Every structure is written in structure tokens, then in C-alpha cells.
Amino acid sequence: MTIESLSINKVSNGWHKQFSHQSQALNCRMRFAIFLPPQATSIHKVPVLYWLSGLTCTDENFMQKAGAQKLAAELGVAIVAPDTSPRGSKVPDDKLGSYDLGLGAGFYLNATQTPWDSHYKMYDYILTELPALIEENFPVNSKRALSGHSMGGHGALTIALKNPEKYQSVSAFSPICNPMKCPWGQKAFSAYLGDEQRLWEEYDASELIKKSTTHLPTLVSQGTSDEFLENQLKTHTIKEAASINDYPITINMEEGYDHSYYFIASFIEQHLRFHFEHLAI
């Protein structure tokens, strides 16, 4: 698969690189960023943490704001940050220009409804196409972890819960835990998936965790002062679902923190060390 270099910056003795490529899954040109730690060589391949960002974000937000590169360089872990949706003039967008549907709001699912189904296949892109691209072009091994924020936390949890054999661990900051029951999720699912509730359940972490038979190391961090906590994120639903199925999940409610990247920057070290513990096995 051909990739085009867009930018390169040295950081923490490693390299942040930005590329574009033609995506078969999304039927458009896509952009992603990768941080390669100094340990990454053709002889020594390193594990990868895939980071999924939230609504309105691109591949740049996490890499520029989270401050993850220094510790990732020390641990010898690569980080890959894709865009949050397909992009381009031919890609459908919300006609009203809202931030929570269309461009920047792919919700990490495979759309089944027109006009979205021609491009919005973020589930396939994250699960299959992107890792194959990364492992073909960079000095990384097949050990993967998955993390994300808000909509990206939803994506990380649902993709990992449905494919536990593909990942060593999963974590999420402020994830949308029960999208079937919140305005963001209901709007996106109605548009992308139609009215079939059974299909919605396949992209709802609280529903998936109730029936999961494989236990993947799972960490969730949620700020108690997050303005979206009660109406959109509904962290209590995943806690209740895990209790029903006796699923071992760590949920940390962090006093006073909000939904911003200040929260992510405050606890990214904890998440990186959590993932490294399992990636190093």
C-alpha cells in the first residue's frame, strides 16, 4: 500500500510523522499520524497503541495536546492516530453542518444506510486496513492496544470488545458508554444504521460487555466535572453492565476533571503504563 509523507518532526528522541493514503475501506484519501520511539528499528520492532479521537477531531489533536510522546519513547511504544471520519469533497456530510454527524463524526462503525454507506466504514478501517498499512510500512510488531476519547473511547471499547483476540488491552477517556440511550449516539446510529435496534447493539459498549465471554484488560477514566457525563457519556451504564456479566473492568472517576485534553494530559501516563504492562508480555 502506497503512503505519502506529509510532515516529520523529531520529538523525545523519536519521530512524529504524518502521512496520507488512499483507503479502500473508506473510498477516499485518508490521513494518519504515527509516533515512532527511538527503539523502533528494522531489527527491533515495537508494539503499537492506536488512539481514536472524538467528535470534530483529526489525527492532530492527540499528538499535539496529550503529551504522550516522552513516556512512549521511554517505554518503546509507537502511537498511531487516524482521522475520525472519511474526508473529501465527495464524502457525504450532514446537510445542516452539525458537529456530531458526518465529517469528523464517523463513530467507528460501518454505515449501512445511504448515502453514508459508500464511505463511512470506520470500523473496517480501524480494525483491518490501518493496522495492515502500519505493519507493512513501519518497524512495528503485531502487538496492539487500543485507546480513545469520547466518541473515540466508544470506538476503542466497541472494537476491542468485538475483537479481543486482536488487542492486548483497551482503555478509554470519557467514553460514550451507552450510545443507544444518548442524543449523540441516537442521532448517529439513526443516520448511519437505520432503525434496527439489534444493529445498534453491535456498537454499544454497555450492551457488548453484557455478553462478552473473553476478558480483555480494560481501563476507563472519567472526570466527575465532565459537562457531558450525565446526558451523553453515561459511565454508570458500563459499570452496571460489567457487574451483570462479572467483567473485570477498572473505572476511575477522577474528581474535578472535565472533558478536555487537560484531563487526558493529566492521566495519559497511567494509561500508557497500563497498556505497556500488557504489550510487553
PDB file of C-alpha atoms in Angstrom:
ATOM      1  CA  MET A   1       0.000   0.000   0.000  1.00  0.00           C
ATOM      2  CA  THR A   2       1.408   3.375  -1.029  1.00  0.00           C
ATOM      3  CA  ILE A   3       1.656   6.134   1.551  1.00  0.00           C
ATOM      4  CA  GLU A   4       2.633   9.784   1.040  1.00  0.00           C
ATOM      5  CA  SER A   5       4.715  11.653   3.600  1.00  0.00           C
ATOM      6  CA  LEU A   6       3.204  14.974   4.698  1.00  0.00           C
ATOM      7  CA  SER A   7       5.354  16.062   7.650  1.00  0.00           C
ATOM      8  CA  ILE A   8       8.053  14.876  10.048  1.00  0.00           C
ATOM      9  CA  ASN A   9       9.137  16.250  13.431  1.00  0.00           C
ATOM     10  CA  LYS A  10      11.647  14.962  15.961  1.00  0.00           C
ATOM     11  CA  VAL A  11      10.215  14.709  19.476  1.00  0.00           C
ATOM     12  CA  SER A  12      11.551  12.996  22.638  1.00  0.00           C
ATOM     13  CA  ASN A  13      14.319  11.399  20.535  1.00  0.00           C
ATOM     14  CA  GLY A  14      11.669   9.740  18.388  1.00  0.00           C
ATOM     15  CA  TRP A  15       9.785  10.875  15.307  1.00  0.00           C
ATOM     16  CA  HIS A  16       6.280  12.173  14.732  1.00  0.00           C
ATOM     17  CA  LYS A  17       5.293  11.557  11.130  1.00  0.00           C
ATOM     18  CA  GLN A  18       2.148  12.389   9.207  1.00  0.00           C
ATOM     19  CA  PHE A  19       1.043  10.516   6.088  1.00  0.00           C
ATOM     20  CA  SER A  20      -1.851  10.245   3.662  1.00  0.00           C
ATOM     21  CA  HIS A  21      -3.040   7.250   1.650  1.00  0.00           C
ATOM     22  CA  GLN A  22      -5.935   6.050  -0.441  1.00  0.00           C
ATOM     23  CA  SER A  23      -8.272   3.996   1.740  1.00  0.00           C
ATOM     24  CA  GLN A  24     -10.133   1.103   0.175  1.00  0.00           C
ATOM     25  CA  ALA A  25     -12.439   0.752   3.181  1.00  0.00           C
ATOM     26  CA  LEU A  26     -13.442   4.426   3.175  1.00  0.00           C
ATOM     27  CA  ASN A  27     -13.240   5.070  -0.564  1.00  0.00           C
ATOM     28  CA  CYS A  28     -11.326   8.321  -0.102  1.00  0.00           C
ATOM     29  CA  ARG A  29      -7.928   9.718   0.767  1.00  0.00           C
ATOM     30  CA  MET A  30      -7.125   9.479   4.497  1.00  0.00           C
ATOM     31  CA  ARG A  31      -4.537  10.967   6.817  1.00  0.00           C
ATOM     32  CA  PHE A  32      -2.898   9.468   9.896  1.00  0.00           C
ATOM     33  CA  ALA A  33      -0.083  10.318  12.303  1.00  0.00           C
ATOM     34  CA  ILE A  34       2.453   7.963  13.841  1.00  0.00           C
ATOM     35  CA  PHE A  35       4.950   8.457  16.651  1.00  0.00           C
ATOM     36  CA  LEU A  36       7.925   6.117  16.379  1.00  0.00           C
ATOM     37  CA  PRO A  37      10.027   5.816  19.556  1.00  0.00           C
ATOM     38  CA  PRO A  38      13.844   5.698  19.255  1.00  0.00           C
ATOM     39  CA  GLN A  39      13.815   1.916  19.877  1.00  0.00           C
ATOM     40  CA  ALA A  40      11.902   1.265  16.641  1.00  0.00           C
ATOM     41  CA  THR A  41      14.253  -0.192  14.026  1.00  0.00           C
ATOM     42  CA  SER A  42      14.081  -2.803  11.299  1.00  0.00           C
ATOM     43  CA  ILE A  43      15.752  -5.210  13.732  1.00  0.00           C
ATOM     44  CA  HIS A  44      13.719  -4.237  16.806  1.00  0.00           C
ATOM     45  CA  LYS A  45      10.038  -3.828  16.036  1.00  0.00           C
ATOM     46  CA  VAL A  46       7.855  -2.182  18.680  1.00  0.00           C
ATOM     47  CA  PRO A  47       4.196  -2.593  19.762  1.00  0.00           C
ATOM     48  CA  VAL A  48       1.550  -0.033  18.818  1.00  0.00           C
ATOM     49  CA  LEU A  49      -1.078   1.925  20.718  1.00  0.00           C
ATOM     50  CA  TYR A  50      -3.863   3.022  18.372  1.00  0.00           C
ATOM     51  CA  TRP A  51      -5.579   6.205  19.539  1.00  0.00           C
ATOM     52  CA  LEU A  52      -9.114   7.122  18.410  1.00  0.00           C
ATOM     53  CA  SER A  53     -10.108  10.760  18.856  1.00  0.00           C
ATOM     54  CA  GLY A  54     -13.510  12.307  19.489  1.00  0.00           C
ATOM     55  CA  LEU A  55     -16.045  14.465  17.676  1.00  0.00           C
ATOM     56  CA  THR A  56     -14.620  17.238  15.440  1.00  0.00           C
ATOM     57  CA  CYS A  57     -11.049  15.977  15.918  1.00  0.00           C
ATOM     58  CA  THR A  58      -8.453  14.874  13.348  1.00  0.00           C
ATOM     59  CA  ASP A  59      -5.192  12.938  13.590  1.00  0.00           C
ATOM     60  CA  GLU A  60      -3.535  16.041  15.091  1.00  0.00           C
ATOM     61  CA  ASN A  61      -5.372  16.687  18.374  1.00  0.00           C
ATOM     62  CA  PHE A  62      -3.949  13.860  20.472  1.00  0.00           C
ATOM     63  CA  MET A  63      -0.420  14.160  19.122  1.00  0.00           C
ATOM     64  CA  GLN A  64      -0.273  17.893  19.806  1.00  0.00           C
ATOM     65  CA  LYS A  65      -2.124  18.107  23.141  1.00  0.00           C
ATOM     66  CA  ALA A  66      -1.798  14.890  25.157  1.00  0.00           C
ATOM     67  CA  GLY A  67       1.939  14.971  25.835  1.00  0.00           C
ATOM     68  CA  ALA A  68       2.249  11.222  25.314  1.00  0.00           C
ATOM     69  CA  GLN A  69       5.471  11.087  23.301  1.00  0.00           C
ATOM     70  CA  LYS A  70       8.002  11.388  26.138  1.00  0.00           C
ATOM     71  CA  LEU A  71       6.798   8.339  28.039  1.00  0.00           C
ATOM     72  CA  ALA A  72       6.047   6.407  24.836  1.00  0.00           C
ATOM     73  CA  ALA A  73       9.683   6.996  23.863  1.00  0.00           C
ATOM     74  CA  GLU A  74      10.888   5.695  27.228  1.00  0.00           C
ATOM     75  CA  LEU A  75       8.657   2.619  27.028  1.00  0.00           C
ATOM     76  CA  GLY A  76       9.347   1.903  23.383  1.00  0.00           C
ATOM     77  CA  VAL A  77       5.737   2.062  22.198  1.00  0.00           C
ATOM     78  CA  ALA A  78       4.601   3.503  18.884  1.00  0.00           C
ATOM     79  CA  ILE A  79       1.386   5.551  18.744  1.00  0.00           C
ATOM     80  CA  VAL A  80      -0.879   5.748  15.701  1.00  0.00           C
ATOM     81  CA  ALA A  81      -3.626   8.384  15.480  1.00  0.00           C
ATOM     82  CA  PRO A  82      -6.004   8.174  12.499  1.00  0.00           C
ATOM     83  CA  ASP A  83      -8.576  10.745  11.460  1.00  0.00           C
ATOM     84  CA  THR A  84     -12.075  10.441  12.918  1.00  0.00           C
ATOM     85  CA  SER A  85     -14.020  10.054   9.673  1.00  0.00           C
ATOM     86  CA  PRO A  86     -13.626   9.808   5.911  1.00  0.00           C
ATOM     87  CA  ARG A  87     -12.831  13.141   4.260  1.00  0.00           C
ATOM     88  CA  GLY A  88     -13.113  14.785   0.856  1.00  0.00           C
ATOM     89  CA  SER A  89     -15.448  16.719  -1.409  1.00  0.00           C
ATOM     90  CA  LYS A  90     -17.286  13.549  -2.449  1.00  0.00           C
ATOM     91  CA  VAL A  91     -17.792  12.274   1.112  1.00  0.00           C
ATOM     92  CA  PRO A  92     -21.336  12.883   2.440  1.00  0.00           C
ATOM     93  CA  ASP A  93     -21.724  15.360   5.287  1.00  0.00           C
ATOM     94  CA  ASP A  94     -24.627  16.453   7.456  1.00  0.00           C
ATOM     95  CA  LYS A  95     -26.748  18.886   5.461  1.00  0.00           C
ATOM     96  CA  LEU A  96     -27.139  21.154   8.470  1.00  0.00           C
ATOM     97  CA  GLY A  97     -23.403  21.201   9.129  1.00  0.00           C
ATOM     98  CA  SER A  98     -23.736  19.849  12.674  1.00  0.00           C
ATOM     99  CA  TYR A  99     -20.598  18.716  14.507  1.00  0.00           C
ATOM    100  CA  ASP A 100     -21.984  15.344  15.644  1.00  0.00           C
ATOM    101  CA  LEU A 101     -22.801  13.763  12.281  1.00  0.00           C
ATOM    102  CA  GLY A 102     -20.845  13.423   9.058  1.00  0.00           C
ATOM    103  CA  LEU A 103     -17.317  14.785   8.650  1.00  0.00           C
ATOM    104  CA  GLY A 104     -15.385  14.470  11.912  1.00  0.00           C
ATOM    105  CA  ALA A 105     -18.055  12.178  13.366  1.00  0.00           C
ATOM    106  CA  GLY A 106     -17.548   8.709  11.916  1.00  0.00           C
ATOM    107  CA  PHE A 107     -18.439   6.917  15.179  1.00  0.00           C
ATOM    108  CA  TYR A 108     -16.140   3.993  14.297  1.00  0.00           C
ATOM    109  CA  LEU A 109     -18.899   1.880  12.756  1.00  0.00           C
ATOM    110  CA  ASN A 110     -19.793   0.508   9.328  1.00  0.00           C
ATOM    111  CA  ALA A 111     -22.704   2.513   7.950  1.00  0.00           C
ATOM    112  CA  THR A 112     -25.485   0.580   6.240  1.00  0.00           C
ATOM    113  CA  GLN A 113     -27.710   3.482   5.108  1.00  0.00           C
ATOM    114  CA  THR A 114     -27.395   5.689   2.038  1.00  0.00           C
ATOM    115  CA  PRO A 115     -25.636   7.994   1.414  1.00  0.00           C
ATOM    116  CA  TRP A 116     -23.299   7.135   4.297  1.00  0.00           C
ATOM    117  CA  ASP A 117     -22.585   3.518   3.358  1.00  0.00           C
ATOM    118  CA  SER A 118     -20.402   4.499   0.387  1.00  0.00           C
ATOM    119  CA  HIS A 119     -17.674   5.911   2.677  1.00  0.00           C
ATOM    120  CA  TYR A 120     -18.423   5.577   6.385  1.00  0.00           C
ATOM    121  CA  LYS A 121     -16.721   2.260   7.202  1.00  0.00           C
ATOM    122  CA  MET A 122     -14.505   3.396  10.061  1.00  0.00           C
ATOM    123  CA  TYR A 123     -14.905   0.051  11.872  1.00  0.00           C
ATOM    124  CA  ASP A 124     -13.283  -1.836   8.989  1.00  0.00           C
ATOM    125  CA  TYR A 125     -10.641   0.855   8.600  1.00  0.00           C
ATOM    126  CA  ILE A 126      -9.524   0.765  12.239  1.00  0.00           C
ATOM    127  CA  LEU A 127      -9.771  -2.990  12.693  1.00  0.00           C
ATOM    128  CA  THR A 128      -8.226  -4.199   9.451  1.00  0.00           C
ATOM    129  CA  GLU A 129      -6.952  -1.705   6.886  1.00  0.00           C
ATOM    130  CA  LEU A 130      -4.988   0.695   9.076  1.00  0.00           C
ATOM    131  CA  PRO A 131      -3.083  -1.937  11.129  1.00  0.00           C
ATOM    132  CA  ALA A 132      -2.122  -3.764   7.912  1.00  0.00           C
ATOM    133  CA  LEU A 133      -0.848  -0.481   6.471  1.00  0.00           C
ATOM    134  CA  ILE A 134       1.139   0.347   9.611  1.00  0.00           C
ATOM    135  CA  GLU A 135       2.680  -3.111   9.947  1.00  0.00           C
ATOM    136  CA  GLU A 136       3.684  -3.119   6.272  1.00  0.00           C
ATOM    137  CA  ASN A 137       5.378   0.282   6.276  1.00  0.00           C
ATOM    138  CA  PHE A 138       6.873   0.797   9.745  1.00  0.00           C
ATOM    139  CA  PRO A 139       9.102  -1.093  12.223  1.00  0.00           C
ATOM    140  CA  VAL A 140       6.258  -2.298  14.443  1.00  0.00           C
ATOM    141  CA  ASN A 141       5.126  -5.749  15.507  1.00  0.00           C
ATOM    142  CA  SER A 142       1.616  -7.200  15.659  1.00  0.00           C
ATOM    143  CA  LYS A 143       1.022  -6.430  19.353  1.00  0.00           C
ATOM    144  CA  ARG A 144      -1.714  -3.778  19.532  1.00  0.00           C
ATOM    145  CA  ALA A 145      -3.509  -1.787  22.193  1.00  0.00           C
ATOM    146  CA  LEU A 146      -6.483   0.491  21.622  1.00  0.00           C
ATOM    147  CA  SER A 147      -7.476   3.716  23.369  1.00  0.00           C
ATOM    148  CA  GLY A 148      -9.527   6.823  22.694  1.00  0.00           C
ATOM    149  CA  HIS A 149     -11.528   9.781  23.965  1.00  0.00           C
ATOM    150  CA  SER A 150     -15.295  10.418  23.959  1.00  0.00           C
ATOM    151  CA  MET A 151     -16.550   9.175  20.559  1.00  0.00           C
ATOM    152  CA  GLY A 152     -13.108   7.603  20.218  1.00  0.00           C
ATOM    153  CA  GLY A 153     -13.470   5.968  23.626  1.00  0.00           C
ATOM    154  CA  HIS A 154     -16.716   4.465  22.354  1.00  0.00           C
ATOM    155  CA  GLY A 155     -14.860   3.254  19.271  1.00  0.00           C
ATOM    156  CA  ALA A 156     -11.974   1.775  21.248  1.00  0.00           C
ATOM    157  CA  LEU A 157     -14.244  -0.128  23.630  1.00  0.00           C
ATOM    158  CA  THR A 158     -16.617  -1.486  20.990  1.00  0.00           C
ATOM    159  CA  ILE A 159     -13.923  -2.556  18.528  1.00  0.00           C
ATOM    160  CA  ALA A 160     -11.869  -4.234  21.258  1.00  0.00           C
ATOM    161  CA  LEU A 161     -14.877  -5.935  22.865  1.00  0.00           C
ATOM    162  CA  LYS A 162     -15.903  -7.384  19.498  1.00  0.00           C
ATOM    163  CA  ASN A 163     -12.332  -8.446  18.616  1.00  0.00           C
ATOM    164  CA  PRO A 164     -10.457  -9.246  21.841  1.00  0.00           C
ATOM    165  CA  GLU A 165      -8.032 -11.542  20.027  1.00  0.00           C
ATOM    166  CA  LYS A 166      -6.663  -8.545  18.083  1.00  0.00           C
ATOM    167  CA  TYR A 167      -5.617  -6.470  21.115  1.00  0.00           C
ATOM    168  CA  GLN A 168      -3.571  -6.859  24.279  1.00  0.00           C
ATOM    169  CA  SER A 169      -5.571  -4.205  26.164  1.00  0.00           C
ATOM    170  CA  VAL A 170      -8.066  -1.362  25.769  1.00  0.00           C
ATOM    171  CA  SER A 171      -8.659   1.927  27.569  1.00  0.00           C
ATOM    172  CA  ALA A 172     -10.860   4.974  27.200  1.00  0.00           C
ATOM    173  CA  PHE A 173     -11.118   8.544  28.441  1.00  0.00           C
ATOM    174  CA  SER A 174     -14.656   9.870  28.859  1.00  0.00           C
ATOM    175  CA  PRO A 175     -16.199   7.288  26.519  1.00  0.00           C
ATOM    176  CA  ILE A 176     -19.751   7.342  25.207  1.00  0.00           C
ATOM    177  CA  CYS A 177     -20.712   4.194  27.113  1.00  0.00           C
ATOM    178  CA  ASN A 178     -24.304   3.674  26.043  1.00  0.00           C
ATOM    179  CA  PRO A 179     -24.817   5.418  22.665  1.00  0.00           C
ATOM    180  CA  MET A 180     -28.200   3.739  22.136  1.00  0.00           C
ATOM    181  CA  LYS A 181     -29.531   5.825  25.026  1.00  0.00           C
ATOM    182  CA  CYS A 182     -27.866   9.221  24.459  1.00  0.00           C
ATOM    183  CA  PRO A 183     -28.520  12.036  21.952  1.00  0.00           C
ATOM    184  CA  TRP A 184     -25.137  11.796  20.198  1.00  0.00           C
ATOM    185  CA  GLY A 185     -25.465   8.065  19.655  1.00  0.00           C
ATOM    186  CA  GLN A 186     -29.140   8.063  18.720  1.00  0.00           C
ATOM    187  CA  LYS A 187     -28.585  10.731  16.073  1.00  0.00           C
ATOM    188  CA  ALA A 188     -25.557   8.972  14.567  1.00  0.00           C
ATOM    189  CA  PHE A 189     -26.986   5.451  14.744  1.00  0.00           C
ATOM    190  CA  SER A 190     -30.291   6.512  13.164  1.00  0.00           C
ATOM    191  CA  ALA A 191     -28.474   8.088  10.245  1.00  0.00           C
ATOM    192  CA  TYR A 192     -25.715   5.525   9.727  1.00  0.00           C
ATOM    193  CA  LEU A 193     -27.517   2.306  10.716  1.00  0.00           C
ATOM    194  CA  GLY A 194     -31.240   2.984  10.299  1.00  0.00           C
ATOM    195  CA  ASP A 195     -33.901   1.976  12.810  1.00  0.00           C
ATOM    196  CA  GLU A 196     -32.814  -1.616  13.520  1.00  0.00           C
ATOM    197  CA  GLN A 197     -32.026  -1.654  17.253  1.00  0.00           C
ATOM    198  CA  ARG A 198     -30.303  -5.035  17.006  1.00  0.00           C
ATOM    199  CA  LEU A 199     -27.657  -3.442  14.800  1.00  0.00           C
ATOM    200  CA  TRP A 200     -27.255  -0.556  17.240  1.00  0.00           C
ATOM    201  CA  GLU A 201     -26.398  -3.045  19.993  1.00  0.00           C
ATOM    202  CA  GLU A 202     -23.367  -4.169  18.000  1.00  0.00           C
ATOM    203  CA  TYR A 203     -21.837  -0.713  18.506  1.00  0.00           C
ATOM    204  CA  ASP A 204     -22.800  -0.110  22.131  1.00  0.00           C
ATOM    205  CA  ALA A 205     -20.133  -0.892  24.749  1.00  0.00           C
ATOM    206  CA  SER A 206     -22.627  -1.366  27.579  1.00  0.00           C
ATOM    207  CA  GLU A 207     -24.562  -3.911  25.519  1.00  0.00           C
ATOM    208  CA  LEU A 208     -21.445  -5.688  24.261  1.00  0.00           C
ATOM    209  CA  ILE A 209     -19.890  -6.059  27.696  1.00  0.00           C
ATOM    210  CA  LYS A 210     -23.012  -7.840  28.974  1.00  0.00           C
ATOM    211  CA  LYS A 211     -22.442 -10.728  26.570  1.00  0.00           C
ATOM    212  CA  SER A 212     -18.655 -10.735  26.275  1.00  0.00           C
ATOM    213  CA  THR A 213     -17.079 -14.121  27.039  1.00  0.00           C
ATOM    214  CA  THR A 214     -13.435 -13.042  26.682  1.00  0.00           C
ATOM    215  CA  HIS A 215     -11.998 -10.683  29.274  1.00  0.00           C
ATOM    216  CA  LEU A 216      -9.612  -8.086  27.848  1.00  0.00           C
ATOM    217  CA  PRO A 217      -7.689  -5.826  30.272  1.00  0.00           C
ATOM    218  CA  THR A 218      -9.873  -2.694  30.307  1.00  0.00           C
ATOM    219  CA  LEU A 219      -9.363   0.746  31.877  1.00  0.00           C
ATOM    220  CA  VAL A 220     -11.786   3.696  31.813  1.00  0.00           C
ATOM    221  CA  SER A 221     -11.089   7.183  33.159  1.00  0.00           C
ATOM    222  CA  GLN A 222     -13.915   9.681  33.602  1.00  0.00           C
ATOM    223  CA  GLY A 223     -13.880  13.180  35.058  1.00  0.00           C
ATOM    224  CA  THR A 224     -16.579  13.952  37.618  1.00  0.00           C
ATOM    225  CA  SER A 225     -16.951  17.526  36.319  1.00  0.00           C
ATOM    226  CA  ASP A 226     -17.386  16.495  32.695  1.00  0.00           C
ATOM    227  CA  GLU A 227     -20.265  18.530  31.270  1.00  0.00           C
ATOM    228  CA  PHE A 228     -21.355  15.572  29.123  1.00  0.00           C
ATOM    229  CA  LEU A 229     -21.246  12.919  31.851  1.00  0.00           C
ATOM    230  CA  GLU A 230     -24.946  12.538  32.665  1.00  0.00           C
ATOM    231  CA  ASN A 231     -26.576  13.270  29.311  1.00  0.00           C
ATOM    232  CA  GLN A 232     -24.148  11.788  26.783  1.00  0.00           C
ATOM    233  CA  LEU A 233     -21.470   9.578  28.359  1.00  0.00           C
ATOM    234  CA  LYS A 234     -23.468   7.651  30.983  1.00  0.00           C
ATOM    235  CA  THR A 235     -20.493   5.934  32.631  1.00  0.00           C
ATOM    236  CA  HIS A 236     -22.763   4.206  35.129  1.00  0.00           C
ATOM    237  CA  THR A 237     -24.206   2.028  32.349  1.00  0.00           C
ATOM    238  CA  ILE A 238     -20.936   0.284  31.574  1.00  0.00           C
ATOM    239  CA  LYS A 239     -20.255  -0.210  35.266  1.00  0.00           C
ATOM    240  CA  GLU A 240     -23.663  -1.841  35.671  1.00  0.00           C
ATOM    241  CA  ALA A 241     -23.150  -3.977  32.548  1.00  0.00           C
ATOM    242  CA  ALA A 242     -19.764  -5.206  33.794  1.00  0.00           C
ATOM    243  CA  SER A 243     -21.348  -6.112  37.122  1.00  0.00           C
ATOM    244  CA  ILE A 244     -24.070  -8.142  35.391  1.00  0.00           C
ATOM    245  CA  ASN A 245     -21.504 -10.191  33.447  1.00  0.00           C
ATOM    246  CA  ASP A 246     -18.783 -10.175  36.123  1.00  0.00           C
ATOM    247  CA  TYR A 247     -16.494  -8.458  33.611  1.00  0.00           C
ATOM    248  CA  PRO A 248     -13.261  -7.206  35.242  1.00  0.00           C
ATOM    249  CA  ILE A 249     -13.046  -3.525  34.274  1.00  0.00           C
ATOM    250  CA  THR A 250     -11.298  -0.675  36.101  1.00  0.00           C
ATOM    251  CA  ILE A 251     -13.329   2.554  36.107  1.00  0.00           C
ATOM    252  CA  ASN A 252     -11.632   5.557  37.682  1.00  0.00           C
ATOM    253  CA  MET A 253     -13.833   8.567  38.448  1.00  0.00           C
ATOM    254  CA  GLU A 254     -11.396  11.481  38.675  1.00  0.00           C
ATOM    255  CA  GLU A 255     -12.609  14.315  40.898  1.00  0.00           C
ATOM    256  CA  GLY A 256     -12.968  17.741  39.293  1.00  0.00           C
ATOM    257  CA  TYR A 257     -11.782  16.895  35.778  1.00  0.00           C
ATOM    258  CA  ASP A 258     -13.748  17.887  32.671  1.00  0.00           C
ATOM    259  CA  HIS A 259     -13.986  16.606  29.073  1.00  0.00           C
ATOM    260  CA  SER A 260     -10.944  18.441  27.707  1.00  0.00           C
ATOM    261  CA  TYR A 261      -7.437  17.406  26.738  1.00  0.00           C
ATOM    262  CA  TYR A 262      -6.282  18.791  30.077  1.00  0.00           C
ATOM    263  CA  PHE A 263      -7.907  15.687  31.532  1.00  0.00           C
ATOM    264  CA  ILE A 264      -6.236  13.396  29.009  1.00  0.00           C
ATOM    265  CA  ALA A 265      -2.833  15.009  29.581  1.00  0.00           C
ATOM    266  CA  SER A 266      -3.247  14.503  33.336  1.00  0.00           C
ATOM    267  CA  PHE A 267      -3.753  10.734  33.096  1.00  0.00           C
ATOM    268  CA  ILE A 268      -2.134   9.654  29.827  1.00  0.00           C
ATOM    269  CA  GLU A 269       0.891   8.327  31.725  1.00  0.00           C
ATOM    270  CA  GLN A 270      -1.364   5.999  33.712  1.00  0.00           C
ATOM    271  CA  HIS A 271      -2.929   4.692  30.519  1.00  0.00           C
ATOM    272  CA  LEU A 272       0.390   4.236  28.712  1.00  0.00           C
ATOM    273  CA  ARG A 273       1.836   2.270  31.620  1.00  0.00           C
ATOM    274  CA  PHE A 274      -1.331   0.167  31.782  1.00  0.00           C
ATOM    275  CA  HIS A 275      -1.010  -0.734  28.111  1.00  0.00           C
ATOM    276  CA  PHE A 276       2.732  -1.323  28.283  1.00  0.00           C
ATOM    277  CA  GLU A 277       2.218  -3.852  31.043  1.00  0.00           C
ATOM    278  CA  HIS A 278       0.225  -5.970  28.596  1.00  0.00           C
ATOM    279  CA  LEU A 279       2.074  -5.101  25.379  1.00  0.00           C
ATOM    280  CA  ALA A 280       5.369  -6.190  26.938  1.00  0.00           C
ATOM    281  CA  ILE A 281       4.142  -9.725  27.648  1.00  0.00           C
TER     282      ILE A 281
END
